[in-house]
N, CA and C of each residue as an Amber inpcrd file, in Angstrom:
protein
   669
 -49.8170000  73.7470000   2.8150000 -49.9600000  74.9670000   3.8410000
 -49.6440000  76.3480000   2.8830000 -50.4380000  77.1230000   2.8260000
 -50.0900000  78.4010000   2.0130000 -49.3030000  79.4990000   2.6450000
 -48.3680000  80.0840000   2.0660000 -47.2630000  80.9070000   2.4710000
 -47.7090000  82.3840000   2.2390000 -47.2710000  83.4690000   2.8640000
 -47.7990000  84.7510000   2.7160000 -47.2890000  85.1550000   1.2480000
 -46.2110000  84.7590000   1.0460000 -45.6650000  85.3690000  -0.1470000
 -44.6570000  84.1670000  -0.7620000 -44.4750000  84.3600000  -2.1880000
 -43.4410000  83.2810000  -2.7780000 -42.0310000  83.7360000  -2.3980000
 -41.8900000  85.0120000  -1.9900000 -40.7230000  85.5980000  -1.7200000
 -39.8810000  85.2280000  -0.3470000 -41.1370000  84.9220000   0.4380000
 -40.6240000  84.7390000   1.8390000 -40.3190000  83.2450000   2.0360000
 -41.0590000  82.4210000   1.1210000 -40.6800000  80.8040000   1.2420000
 -39.1040000  80.6000000   0.4960000 -38.3540000  79.9990000   1.2850000
 -37.1390000  79.4190000   0.7590000 -36.8160000  77.7320000   0.5890000
 -36.3230000  77.4850000  -0.0340000 -35.8540000  76.0710000   0.0460000
 -35.3390000  75.6880000   1.3740000 -35.5570000  74.5060000   2.0430000
 -35.2750000  73.8750000   3.1980000 -33.4350000  74.0120000   3.3110000
 -32.9690000  73.7580000   2.2860000 -31.3800000  73.7920000   2.2470000
 -30.9980000  75.4340000   2.7030000 -31.7130000  76.1190000   2.4830000
 -31.0040000  77.6450000   2.5730000 -31.5490000  78.4250000   3.9030000
 -32.5850000  77.7200000   4.3860000 -33.1480000  78.1790000   5.4910000
 -32.5400000  78.0020000   6.8840000 -32.3620000  78.7380000   7.9750000
 -31.8420000  78.2960000   9.1300000 -32.7680000  77.1530000   9.8420000
 -32.1220000  76.1210000  10.3310000 -32.6900000  75.2740000  10.8930000
 -33.2890000  75.4850000  12.1810000 -34.2640000  75.1960000  12.6710000
 -34.6970000  75.5000000  14.0550000 -33.8190000  74.6260000  15.0190000
 -33.3760000  75.3010000  16.2570000 -32.4120000  74.9480000  16.7980000
 -30.8770000  74.7840000  16.3510000 -30.9250000  75.1370000  15.1570000
 -29.4690000  74.9370000  14.3890000 -29.2060000  73.5590000  14.1430000
 -30.2950000  72.8020000  14.1880000 -29.8670000  71.2960000  13.7580000
 -29.6640000  71.0480000  11.9770000 -28.9470000  70.5140000  11.4410000
 -28.7760000  70.2730000  10.3350000 -29.0410000  68.7460000   9.9830000
 -28.5440000  67.8200000  11.0880000 -28.9400000  66.4470000  11.0110000
 -30.3570000  66.2110000  10.9530000 -30.7630000  65.1570000  10.1320000
 -32.2520000  64.4530000  10.2730000 -32.4950000  64.2100000  11.6950000
 -33.7410000  64.3140000  12.2080000 -34.2950000  64.1680000  13.3090000
 -34.2390000  62.7110000  14.1340000 -34.0600000  61.9330000  12.7020000
 -34.0780000  60.5530000  13.2880000 -32.4880000  59.9770000  14.0180000
 -31.5070000  60.8340000  13.0870000 -30.2640000  60.7510000  13.4540000
 -29.8520000  61.5230000  14.9070000 -30.7190000  62.4300000  15.1540000
 -30.5900000  63.3700000  16.2580000 -30.9660000  62.7460000  17.6570000
 -32.2370000  61.5330000  17.3810000 -32.5970000  60.8230000  18.3840000
 -31.8380000  59.6070000  18.8040000 -30.9800000  59.3780000  18.1200000
 -30.0450000  58.3140000  18.1650000 -30.0880000  57.3000000  17.0520000
 -31.2920000  57.4210000  16.3800000 -31.2060000  56.3130000  15.0430000
 -31.6040000  54.8170000  15.1810000 -31.7910000  54.5540000  16.8220000
 -32.1560000  53.1990000  17.0250000 -33.6820000  53.0080000  17.1160000
 -34.0040000  52.0020000  17.9160000 -35.2100000  51.5860000  18.0230000
 -36.0810000  52.7390000  18.4890000 -35.5230000  53.6460000  19.6650000
 -36.2840000  54.4760000  20.3930000 -36.7210000  55.5820000  19.3170000
 -35.8670000  56.0030000  18.4950000 -36.0670000  57.1430000  17.2240000
 -36.9860000  56.5710000  16.2570000 -37.1000000  55.0280000  16.0820000
 -38.4870000  54.5420000  15.1530000 -39.6960000  54.5600000  15.7090000
 -39.7320000  54.4290000  17.2950000 -40.9840000  54.0860000  17.9830000
 -41.3410000  56.0290000  18.3190000 -40.5020000  56.8390000  18.6090000
 -40.8900000  58.1060000  18.5620000 -41.3840000  58.8790000  17.3530000
 -40.5870000  58.4750000  16.0500000 -40.9700000  58.8500000  14.9960000
 -42.1730000  58.2520000  14.3000000 -42.5450000  57.1440000  14.8940000
 -43.9430000  56.2700000  14.1800000 -43.4350000  55.7500000  13.2560000
 -41.7790000  55.2890000  12.8850000 -41.4410000  54.3280000  11.7540000
 -42.1270000  53.0250000  12.0080000 -42.3870000  52.8610000  12.8420000
 -43.0430000  51.3440000  13.1990000 -44.2410000  51.3900000  13.9950000
 -45.2400000  51.8520000  13.1640000 -46.6900000  52.3280000  13.5740000
 -46.9910000  51.2890000  14.5900000 -47.3500000  50.0940000  14.2520000
 -47.8960000  49.0910000  15.3340000 -47.4330000  49.1890000  16.4450000
 -45.8930000  49.1200000  16.4570000 -45.1650000  49.2790000  18.0650000
 -45.6510000  50.5780000  18.6380000 -45.5900000  51.5390000  17.8640000
 -45.8950000  53.0020000  18.5080000 -47.1200000  53.2070000  18.8890000
 -47.9630000  52.4840000  18.0000000 -49.7310000  52.7260000  18.2540000
 -49.5880000  51.7700000  19.6140000 -49.1910000  50.5680000  19.8070000
 -49.3820000  49.8330000  20.6140000 -48.9290000  50.0990000  22.1700000
 -47.6300000  50.9380000  22.0220000 -47.0710000  51.4830000  23.3670000
 -47.9890000  52.5580000  23.8890000 -48.5730000  53.4270000  22.8190000
 -49.4490000  54.5690000  23.2440000 -50.7280000  54.1450000  23.8330000
 -51.4850000  53.0300000  23.0760000 -52.7050000  52.3270000  23.6940000
 -52.4300000  51.8540000  25.1550000 -51.3340000  51.1120000  25.5760000
 -51.0810000  50.6060000  26.3800000 -50.6700000  51.6020000  27.4990000
 -49.7540000  52.5200000  27.3230000 -49.7680000  53.7240000  28.4210000
 -51.1150000  54.5290000  28.5800000 -51.9150000  54.4790000  27.7880000
 -53.1490000  55.2430000  27.8120000 -54.1230000  54.5210000  28.6120000
 -54.1580000  53.2770000  28.5230000 -54.8330000  52.2490000  29.2950000
 -54.5450000  52.4410000  30.8780000 -53.1800000  52.4860000  30.9830000
 -52.5170000  52.1870000  32.2140000 -53.0790000  53.6760000  32.9220000
 -53.0100000  54.6870000  32.2820000 -53.3910000  56.2690000  32.9660000
 -54.7200000  56.0130000  33.0490000 -55.7300000  55.5730000  32.0690000
 -57.3930000  55.5110000  32.7430000 -57.3830000  54.6590000  33.5620000
 -56.8590000  53.6170000  34.0680000 -56.9350000  52.7590000  35.0390000
 -56.5790000  53.4430000  36.3250000 -55.3910000  54.0920000  36.4460000
 -54.9510000  54.5480000  37.7930000 -55.5200000  56.1180000  37.9080000
 -55.7600000  56.7880000  36.7060000 -56.3800000  58.1520000  37.1120000
 -57.8170000  58.4870000  36.9820000 -58.4680000  57.7600000  36.0370000
 -60.0360000  57.8670000  35.8370000 -60.5450000  56.8990000  36.4650000
 -60.4070000  55.5620000  36.4810000 -61.0020000  54.7320000  37.1550000
 -60.2900000  54.4080000  38.8470000 -59.2990000  55.0780000  38.8530000
 -58.6140000  55.2950000  40.4200000 -58.4430000  54.0680000  40.8070000
 -57.9470000  53.0650000  40.0380000 -57.2140000  51.6830000  40.5200000
 -56.2460000  51.9190000  41.2440000 -56.0770000  50.9360000  42.2210000
 -54.9010000  50.9440000  43.1880000 -53.8790000  49.9900000  42.4950000
 -52.3360000  50.5390000  42.7090000 -51.4190000  49.5160000  42.0470000
 -51.4390000  48.1160000  42.5310000 -51.5310000  48.1610000  43.8580000
 -51.6560000  46.7260000  44.6780000 -52.8830000  45.9790000  44.0690000
 -53.8650000  46.4970000  43.8700000 -55.1930000  45.5760000  43.5370000
 -54.9740000  45.3100000  42.2520000 -54.4230000  46.1620000  41.2930000
 -54.4220000  45.8340000  39.9910000 -53.3820000  44.7060000  39.6910000
 -52.1910000  44.7390000  40.6410000 -51.2960000  43.8090000  40.2940000
 -52.0790000  42.3540000  40.8740000 -52.7370000  42.3560000  41.8950000
 -53.3950000  41.2710000  42.4490000 -54.5420000  40.6580000  41.4500000
 -55.1950000  41.6200000  40.7330000 -56.2370000  41.0490000  40.0910000
 -55.5470000  40.5640000  38.6230000 -54.6730000  41.4360000  38.2190000
 -53.8080000  40.7140000  36.9420000 -53.4220000  39.2770000  37.4000000
 -52.5570000  39.0650000  38.5360000 -52.2750000  37.7190000  39.1690000
 -53.1460000  36.5270000  39.2170000 -54.3780000  36.9450000  39.7300000
 -55.3020000  36.2700000  39.7220000 -55.9260000  35.8870000  38.3680000
 -56.3040000  36.4000000  37.2210000 -56.5820000  36.4430000  36.1320000
 -55.6910000  35.3250000  35.5840000 -54.2390000  35.6270000  35.5270000
 -53.2000000  35.0660000  34.8340000 -53.4170000  33.2970000  35.2410000
 -53.2580000  33.3390000  36.8630000 -53.4310000  31.9700000  37.3670000
 -54.5300000  31.0310000  37.0790000 -55.8340000  31.6960000  36.7400000
 -56.9770000  30.9840000  36.2960000 -56.8430000  30.7720000  34.9590000
 -56.3600000  31.3620000  34.2440000 -56.1520000  31.1030000  32.7280000
 -55.1040000  29.8910000  32.9010000 -54.1930000  29.9730000  33.3210000
 -53.2580000  28.7960000  33.1980000 -53.8530000  27.4680000  34.1450000
 -54.4220000  27.8270000  35.2270000 -55.1430000  26.5720000  35.5890000
 -56.1320000  25.8860000  34.7040000 -56.8930000  26.7440000  34.1350000
 -57.8920000  26.2830000  33.4650000 -57.2400000  25.4280000  31.8520000
 -56.4460000  25.9060000  31.4430000 -55.6930000  25.9230000  30.3690000
 -55.0210000  24.1450000  30.6050000 -54.0760000  24.2870000  31.9590000
 -53.6420000  22.9370000  32.2550000 -54.6630000  21.9990000  32.5150000
 -55.3160000  21.9730000  33.3770000 -56.4520000  20.9130000  33.4080000
 -57.4670000  20.4810000  32.5130000 -57.7190000  21.4730000  31.5200000
 -58.6990000  21.5760000  30.3370000 -58.0620000  21.0320000  29.1490000
 -56.5970000  21.1650000  29.2390000 -55.8620000  20.7590000  27.8390000
 -56.2850000  19.3610000  27.4020000 -56.1430000  18.3580000  28.3690000
 -56.3570000  16.8670000  28.0700000 -57.9980000  16.5890000  27.5450000
 -58.8910000  17.4680000  27.9900000 -60.4310000  17.2960000  27.6300000
 -60.5820000  17.7400000  26.0880000 -59.9640000  18.7870000  25.7270000
 -60.2110000  19.2590000  24.3100000 -59.1180000  18.5960000  23.5480000
 -58.2200000  17.8700000  23.8210000 -57.0990000  17.7550000  22.9270000
 -55.9870000  18.8050000  22.6950000 -55.7650000  19.6870000  23.5630000
 -54.9740000  20.8720000  23.3690000 -53.3740000  20.4310000  24.0170000
 -52.3980000  21.0050000  23.5030000 -51.1970000  20.5830000  24.4680000
 -51.2180000  21.6410000  25.6520000 -50.5770000  21.4250000  26.6350000
 -50.6130000  22.0060000  27.9930000 -49.5830000  23.0120000  27.7370000
 -50.0300000  24.1420000  28.2290000 -48.8040000  25.1380000  28.1810000
 -47.2870000  25.0330000  28.7000000 -46.4210000  25.3870000  27.9760000
 -45.0310000  25.2800000  28.2670000 -44.6580000  26.2600000  29.2690000
 -44.5520000  26.2070000  30.4060000 -44.0760000  27.5330000  31.3330000
 -42.5780000  27.2890000  31.6040000 -41.6740000  28.2770000  31.2730000
 -40.2830000  27.9510000  31.7410000 -40.1000000  28.3870000  33.0070000
 -38.9700000  27.4120000  33.6650000 -38.7310000  27.8880000  35.1390000
 -38.4560000  29.0010000  35.3870000 -37.5570000  29.7940000  34.3860000
 -37.0210000  31.0240000  34.4530000 -37.7580000  31.9490000  33.7100000
 -38.7380000  32.5390000  34.0460000 -39.4320000  33.6240000  33.1460000
 -38.6200000  34.6630000  32.9770000 -37.9290000  35.3930000  33.9000000
 -37.4040000  36.6550000  33.8120000 -35.7870000  36.0830000  33.8450000
 -35.2680000  36.7160000  32.4940000 -33.6570000  36.0720000  32.4400000
 -32.9370000  37.0600000  33.3600000 -32.0100000  36.3730000  34.0310000
 -30.7560000  37.0710000  35.1020000 -30.2400000  37.8450000  34.0090000
 -29.6730000  37.4310000  32.9350000 -29.0510000  38.5880000  32.2910000
 -29.8290000  39.7090000  31.8440000 -30.9690000  39.8300000  31.4300000
 -31.7560000  40.9200000  31.0110000 -31.9220000  41.5480000  32.4610000
 -32.2890000  41.2950000  33.6070000 -32.3250000  41.9620000  34.6840000
 -30.9210000  42.8110000  35.0330000 -29.9890000  41.9590000  34.7760000
 -28.3860000  42.5610000  35.2620000 -28.2990000  43.6400000  34.3740000
 -28.5860000  43.4160000  32.8870000 -28.5050000  44.6230000  32.0860000
 -29.2650000  45.5580000  32.2410000 -30.4200000  45.4920000  32.3900000
 -31.4700000  46.6730000  32.9220000 -30.9620000  47.4100000  34.1710000
 -30.4040000  46.7630000  35.1550000 -29.8650000  47.5440000  36.4270000
 -28.8210000  48.1280000  35.9840000 -27.7410000  47.5170000  35.0420000
 -26.5260000  48.2690000  34.8250000 -26.8670000  49.6490000  33.8980000
 -27.9230000  49.5950000  33.2210000 -28.2920000  50.4620000  32.4630000
 -28.7710000  51.7830000  33.3200000 -29.6650000  51.3480000  34.3580000
 -30.0920000  52.4780000  35.2380000 -29.0410000  52.8640000  36.1870000
 -28.2120000  52.1600000  36.6480000 -26.9590000  52.6130000  37.3580000
 -26.1450000  53.6170000  36.5360000 -26.0890000  53.3260000  35.2730000
 -25.2690000  54.2470000  34.3640000 -25.9610000  55.6370000  34.3860000
 -27.3130000  55.5200000  34.1090000 -27.9440000  56.7400000  33.8290000
 -28.1340000  57.6350000  35.1470000 -28.5230000  57.0430000  36.1880000
 -28.3960000  57.7460000  37.2800000 -27.3260000  58.0020000  37.9180000
 -25.8720000  57.6170000  37.7420000 -24.6540000  57.9650000  38.0290000
 -24.4200000  59.2920000  37.0380000 -24.7040000  59.2830000  35.7960000
 -24.4080000  60.3190000  34.9410000 -25.2820000  61.7810000  35.3010000
 -26.7430000  61.4060000  35.7560000 -27.3110000  62.4030000  36.3110000
 -26.6020000  63.0780000  37.6340000 -26.3680000  62.0220000  38.2360000
 -25.8490000  62.8610000  40.0470000 -24.2860000  63.5170000  39.7180000
 -23.6270000  63.0500000  38.6050000 -22.3530000  63.6470000  38.4590000
 -22.6800000  65.0830000  37.6290000 -23.8490000  65.0500000  36.9070000
 -24.1330000  66.3840000  36.0390000 -24.6740000  67.3510000  37.0740000
 -25.3920000  66.9640000  37.8860000 -26.0830000  67.6770000  39.3750000
 -24.8220000  68.2020000  39.9750000 -23.9040000  67.3520000  40.2270000
 -22.7460000  67.6800000  41.1200000 -22.0880000  68.6420000  40.5510000
 -21.6310000  68.5160000  39.1160000 -20.6530000  69.4190000  38.3660000
 -21.5850000  70.9160000  38.7010000 -22.8720000  70.9120000  38.3100000
 -23.7600000  72.1880000  38.1560000 -23.4830000  73.0090000  39.6120000
 -24.0700000  72.1270000  40.8610000 -23.7590000  72.6230000  42.0490000
 -22.5370000  73.0890000  42.5410000 -21.3970000  72.7200000  42.0600000
 -20.0970000  73.1880000  42.2840000 -19.8270000  74.5930000  41.6260000
 -20.7910000  75.5910000  41.0450000 -20.9120000  76.5960000  40.5520000
 -19.7460000  76.8210000  39.4830000 -19.4030000  75.7490000  38.8150000
 -18.4350000  76.1070000  37.8270000 -18.9610000  76.9080000  36.5520000
 -20.2270000  76.6840000  36.3770000 -21.1420000  77.5650000  35.4010000
 -22.0070000  78.1420000  35.8980000 -22.0520000  79.5800000  36.1930000
 -23.0600000  80.1340000  37.0550000 -24.3510000  80.4000000  36.2910000
 -24.3840000  80.2620000  34.7940000 -25.6690000  80.4970000  33.8950000
 -26.3340000  79.1890000  34.0710000 -25.4520000  78.0590000  33.8560000
 -26.3700000  76.8760000  34.2040000 -26.8200000  76.3880000  35.3770000
 -26.1160000  76.7300000  36.4530000 -26.5260000  76.5980000  37.8600000
 -27.5380000  77.4590000  37.8700000 -27.8050000  78.7180000  37.5420000
 -29.3070000  79.3350000  37.7670000 -30.5530000  78.7380000  36.8240000
 -30.1050000  78.3680000  35.6120000 -31.2500000  77.8280000  34.7940000
 -31.4210000  76.5440000  35.1870000 -30.7860000  75.4960000  35.8990000
 -31.3610000  74.4120000  36.9590000 -32.0390000  74.7880000  37.6020000
 -31.7880000  75.5250000  38.6550000 -32.3840000  75.9390000  39.6490000
 -33.9380000  76.5950000  39.2860000 -33.9500000  77.4480000  37.9990000
 -35.2040000  77.7670000  37.7650000 -36.0070000  76.3470000  37.1170000
 -35.4980000  75.7750000  36.5280000 -35.8030000  74.3520000  35.7120000
 -36.7680000  73.7770000  36.9580000 -35.6540000  73.4570000  38.0180000
 -36.4820000  72.3810000  39.1110000 -37.5010000  73.0970000  39.7870000
 -37.3610000  74.3270000  40.1150000 -38.5390000  75.1550000  40.5940000
 -39.7310000  75.0140000  39.7000000 -39.6350000  75.1760000  38.6120000
 -40.8640000  75.0550000  37.4740000 -41.3930000  73.8930000  37.7140000
 -40.6360000  73.0060000  37.7370000 -40.8910000  71.2920000  37.7400000
 -41.6110000  71.0660000  39.3020000 -41.2870000  71.7220000  40.1710000
 -42.1920000  71.4790000  41.4540000 -43.3620000  72.3620000  41.3360000
 -43.2980000  73.5550000  40.9190000 -44.7390000  74.2180000  40.6350000
 -45.7380000  73.3530000  39.8280000 -45.2600000  72.9320000  38.6880000
 -46.1810000  72.1640000  37.9550000 -46.5340000  70.9700000  38.6060000
 -45.7300000  70.1390000  39.2610000 -46.0290000  69.2710000  40.0740000
 -47.1660000  69.4090000  41.2900000 -47.2130000  70.4830000  41.7900000
 -48.0210000  70.8940000  42.5950000 -49.6340000  71.1320000  42.2210000
 -49.4080000  71.4870000  40.7690000 -51.0490000  71.5580000  40.3050000
 -51.5330000  70.4970000  39.5290000 -50.8030000  69.5040000  39.2490000
 -51.3080000  68.3100000  39.2150000 -50.5520000  67.2470000  39.2570000
 -51.1220000  65.9260000  39.3640000 -50.6130000  64.6580000  39.9300000
 -49.5630000  64.2660000  38.9920000 -48.5840000  63.3730000  39.7710000
 -47.1650000  62.7770000  38.9170000 -47.4900000  61.8590000  37.7800000
 -48.8740000  61.1780000  37.9770000 -49.1620000  60.3550000  36.8450000
 -49.4850000  61.0250000  35.7200000 -50.4530000  62.3770000  35.8150000
 -50.8520000  63.0930000  34.8330000 -49.7580000  63.6780000  34.2080000
 -48.7310000  64.1960000  35.1600000 -47.3060000  65.0590000  34.4280000
 -46.8600000  63.9500000  33.5610000 -46.5550000  62.6510000  34.2600000
 -45.7060000  61.7120000  33.2150000 -46.7020000  61.2590000  31.7550000
 -47.8180000  61.2840000  32.2330000 -48.6030000  60.9670000  31.0880000
 -48.8160000  62.1100000  29.7470000 -48.7820000  63.1500000  30.1780000
 -48.2240000  64.4210000  29.3490000 -47.2130000  64.4070000  28.6740000
 -46.0080000  64.1530000  29.6330000 -44.9040000  64.0740000  29.1360000
 -44.6760000  63.1700000  27.9380000 -45.1920000  61.8600000  28.1670000
 -45.0440000  60.5590000  27.1990000 -45.7570000  61.1630000  25.8430000
 -47.1400000  61.6840000  26.1370000 -47.8230000  62.2210000  24.8180000
 -47.2360000  63.2710000  24.0910000 -45.9530000  64.1470000  24.6760000
 -45.5000000  65.0990000  23.6960000 -44.5060000  64.5920000  23.1100000
 -43.6410000  63.3220000  23.9630000 -42.3890000  62.9960000  23.3710000
 -42.8470000  61.9580000  22.1420000 -44.1370000  61.4280000  22.2580000
 -44.4890000  60.4530000  21.5360000 -45.2950000  61.1330000  20.1180000
 -45.5570000  62.3740000  20.3420000 -46.2030000  63.1120000  18.9550000
 -45.6330000  64.2950000  18.5780000 -44.9940000  65.1010000  19.4270000
 -44.4720000  66.4220000  18.8040000 -42.9930000  66.1370000  18.0620000
 -42.1380000  65.1060000  18.1310000 -41.0080000  65.0100000  17.1620000
 -41.6860000  64.2620000  15.9370000 -42.5640000  63.3700000  15.8080000
 -43.3580000  63.0820000  14.6630000 -43.8130000  64.0920000  14.0700000
 -44.6090000  64.9930000  14.4280000 -45.2510000  66.3610000  13.8090000
 -44.2940000  67.1310000  13.4890000 -43.1240000  67.6310000  14.0160000
 -42.1330000  68.3500000  13.6140000 -41.4040000  67.6360000  12.5570000
 -41.4060000  66.4370000  12.2780000 -40.5280000  65.7050000  11.2030000
 -41.4480000  66.1160000   9.9310000 -42.6190000  65.6310000  10.1260000
 -43.7840000  65.7010000   8.9770000 -43.9320000  67.2650000   8.6420000
 -43.7120000  68.3600000   9.5610000 -44.3650000  69.5160000   8.9620000
 -42.7210000  70.2580000   9.3180000 -41.5930000  70.0080000   9.2390000
 -40.4550000  70.6610000   9.3060000 -40.0150000  71.7580000   8.6960000
 -40.5960000  71.7380000   7.4210000 -40.3420000  72.8030000   6.4240000
 -41.3230000  74.0290000   6.9870000 -42.3570000  73.7080000   6.8950000
 -43.3870000  74.6450000   7.4620000 -43.2200000  75.3790000   9.0220000
 -42.4500000  74.4300000   9.6980000 -42.1310000  74.9770000  10.9640000
 -40.8680000  75.8100000  10.8590000 -39.8760000  75.5000000   9.8870000
 -38.7120000  76.1810000   9.8530000 -39.0160000  77.6720000   9.6840000
 -40.1590000  77.5650000   8.3020000 -40.3740000  78.8640000   7.4440000
 -41.2200000  79.6820000   8.8330000 -42.0800000  79.5800000   9.6910000
 -42.7030000  80.1470000  10.4630000 -41.6780000  80.5060000  11.6200000
 -40.8680000  79.8200000  11.8620000 -39.8330000  80.2720000  13.0540000
 -38.9010000  81.3370000  12.3920000 -38.2820000  81.1590000  11.1160000
 -37.4980000  82.1590000  10.4410000 -38.3080000  83.6860000  10.2420000
 -39.5120000  83.2570000   9.7080000 -40.6040000  84.7210000   9.4980000
 -40.7460000  85.1240000  10.8050000 -40.9440000  84.6030000  11.8660000
 -41.4030000  85.1240000  13.1090000 -40.1320000  85.9210000  13.6970000
 -38.8980000  85.0740000  13.4840000 -37.6900000  86.0390000  14.3060000
 -37.4630000  87.3530000  13.0670000 -37.7160000  87.0160000  11.9490000
 -37.5790000  88.4250000  10.9660000 -38.4220000  89.5020000  11.3510000
 -39.6580000  89.1220000  11.4680000 -40.7550000  90.0070000  12.1530000
 -40.4480000  90.4560000  13.5010000 -39.7640000  89.9430000  14.4380000
 -39.3120000  90.5440000  15.8590000 -38.0810000  91.5400000  15.7610000
 -37.2700000  90.8320000  14.7290000 -36.2500000  91.9620000  14.4940000
 -36.6350000  93.3430000  13.7450000 -37.5540000  93.2610000  13.1960000
 -37.9170000  94.5980000  12.3820000 -38.7560000  95.1320000  13.5480000
 -39.8400000  94.5390000  14.3350000 -40.3590000  95.5110000  15.3990000
 -39.4590000  95.8960000  16.2690000 -38.1510000  95.3290000  16.7640000
 -37.2320000  95.7570000  17.6860000 -36.4760000  96.8160000  17.2910000
 -35.8820000  96.8010000  15.8210000 -35.5400000  98.0660000  15.2690000
 -36.1780000  99.1780000  15.1630000 -37.7830000  99.0210000  14.8550000
 -38.7880000 100.1750000  15.0540000 -38.7650000 100.5280000  16.3130000
 -38.9270000  99.7980000  17.2010000 -39.0000000 100.4330000  18.8660000
 -37.5090000 101.2030000  19.2190000 -36.5620000 100.3620000  19.0130000
 -35.2380000 100.8870000  19.0640000 -35.0780000 102.4910000  18.5620000
 -35.5590000 102.4420000  17.3190000 -35.2810000 103.8430000  16.6880000
 -36.0790000 104.9470000  17.0260000 -37.6730000 104.5190000  17.5730000
 -38.5370000 105.2250000  18.1350000 -38.5000000 105.7360000  19.5290000
 -38.4840000 104.8290000  20.4600000 -38.2180000 105.0050000  21.5910000
 -37.2030000 104.6860000  22.3550000 -36.3500000 103.3450000  22.3040000
 -35.1170000 103.6000000  23.1490000 -33.9430000 104.3950000  22.8760000
 -33.7730000 104.8340000  21.5530000 -32.8160000 105.6910000  21.2500000
 -32.9300000 107.2070000  21.8880000 -34.3360000 107.4290000  22.1090000
 -34.7500000 108.7650000  22.5280000 -34.5800000 108.9910000  23.9290000
 -34.2100000 107.5800000  24.7080000 -34.2220000 107.8920000  26.2030000
 -32.8950000 108.8030000  26.5590000 -33.0410000 109.5900000  27.4860000
 -31.7420000 110.3800000  27.6620000 -30.6880000 109.4780000  28.4420000
 -29.4370000 109.8110000  28.1000000 -28.5960000 108.9250000  28.8380000
 -27.6550000 109.8810000  29.9740000 -27.0800000 109.2670000  30.3560000
 -26.0440000 109.7660000  31.3930000 -25.3230000 110.6910000  31.0770000
 -24.3680000 111.6480000  31.6970000 -23.5330000 112.4440000  31.2770000
 -22.3010000 111.8830000  30.6220000 -21.9280000 110.5480000  31.1770000
 -21.0130000 109.8980000  30.5420000 -20.9620000 109.1420000  29.4120000
 -22.2570000 108.7940000  28.8120000 -22.8160000 108.3250000  27.7380000
 -22.0470000 108.8400000  26.2990000 -21.7440000 108.0190000  25.4740000
 -21.2790000 108.7010000  24.0200000 -22.2170000 109.6070000  23.3840000
 -21.8450000 110.2320000  22.5480000 -22.4720000 111.4750000  21.7870000
 -23.4720000 110.7170000  20.8450000 -23.2980000 109.5870000  20.2250000
 -24.2590000 108.7260000  19.2190000 -25.2980000 108.3600000  20.1280000
 -25.2820000 108.1970000  21.3620000 -26.1550000 107.4970000  22.3740000
 -27.0750000 108.6010000  22.8780000 -26.7120000 109.7140000  22.9020000
 -27.3560000 110.7960000  23.6830000 -29.0920000 110.9410000  22.9810000
 -29.8110000 111.4800000  23.6420000 -30.9290000 112.0580000  22.8420000
 -30.6830000 112.4700000  21.6200000 -31.7390000 111.9910000  20.7970000
 -31.7560000 112.6080000  19.3250000 -32.6260000 113.9720000  19.6540000
 -31.9670000 114.7840000  18.6440000 -32.6840000 116.0150000  18.5890000
 -33.9090000 116.1590000  17.6050000
């Protein structure tokens, strides 16, 4: 990427980081498997998840598949495959499939339920603290954010909204990590240009606006 001038570019260590973050983005995302998937450290897994979610979105939103119909058809296909495999294995000399008695682990289901309960409890506790009015700024921001989500939800379906959110989560962090220096440079340059424009507007327009009789002398209209 070409910069406007060499003097405008500074090494990443001497520039202000976007959002004030100093740690690597991988560490900010938790540094676990979720961070690996979001930042495409495991390209096969990330690509498979993206393809799978896209296929589900196409089935429900484009093909307009019904969830109940899809589950029924998948169950029929799975049962037919197992039936043919079990009854035809002896004819072609294959081993019959070994289907476990317990397909879903109880411990896995219990762990998933505990994680969901913990996350939901934290969310409800957070909303409760905000609703008590301890922080008026956070309360107002939450109201605006919820209103914005409701407005966006009325313009598009929930499935489209979830899919767009998934695309943002799966692509924006990866692009930000890849072009972090360029983004930091543009943000710093844009902030510097905005401050210059504001100082110019303040000196030529805002400072010439008459103040009330109680205003300090240095804030009164310039002669």
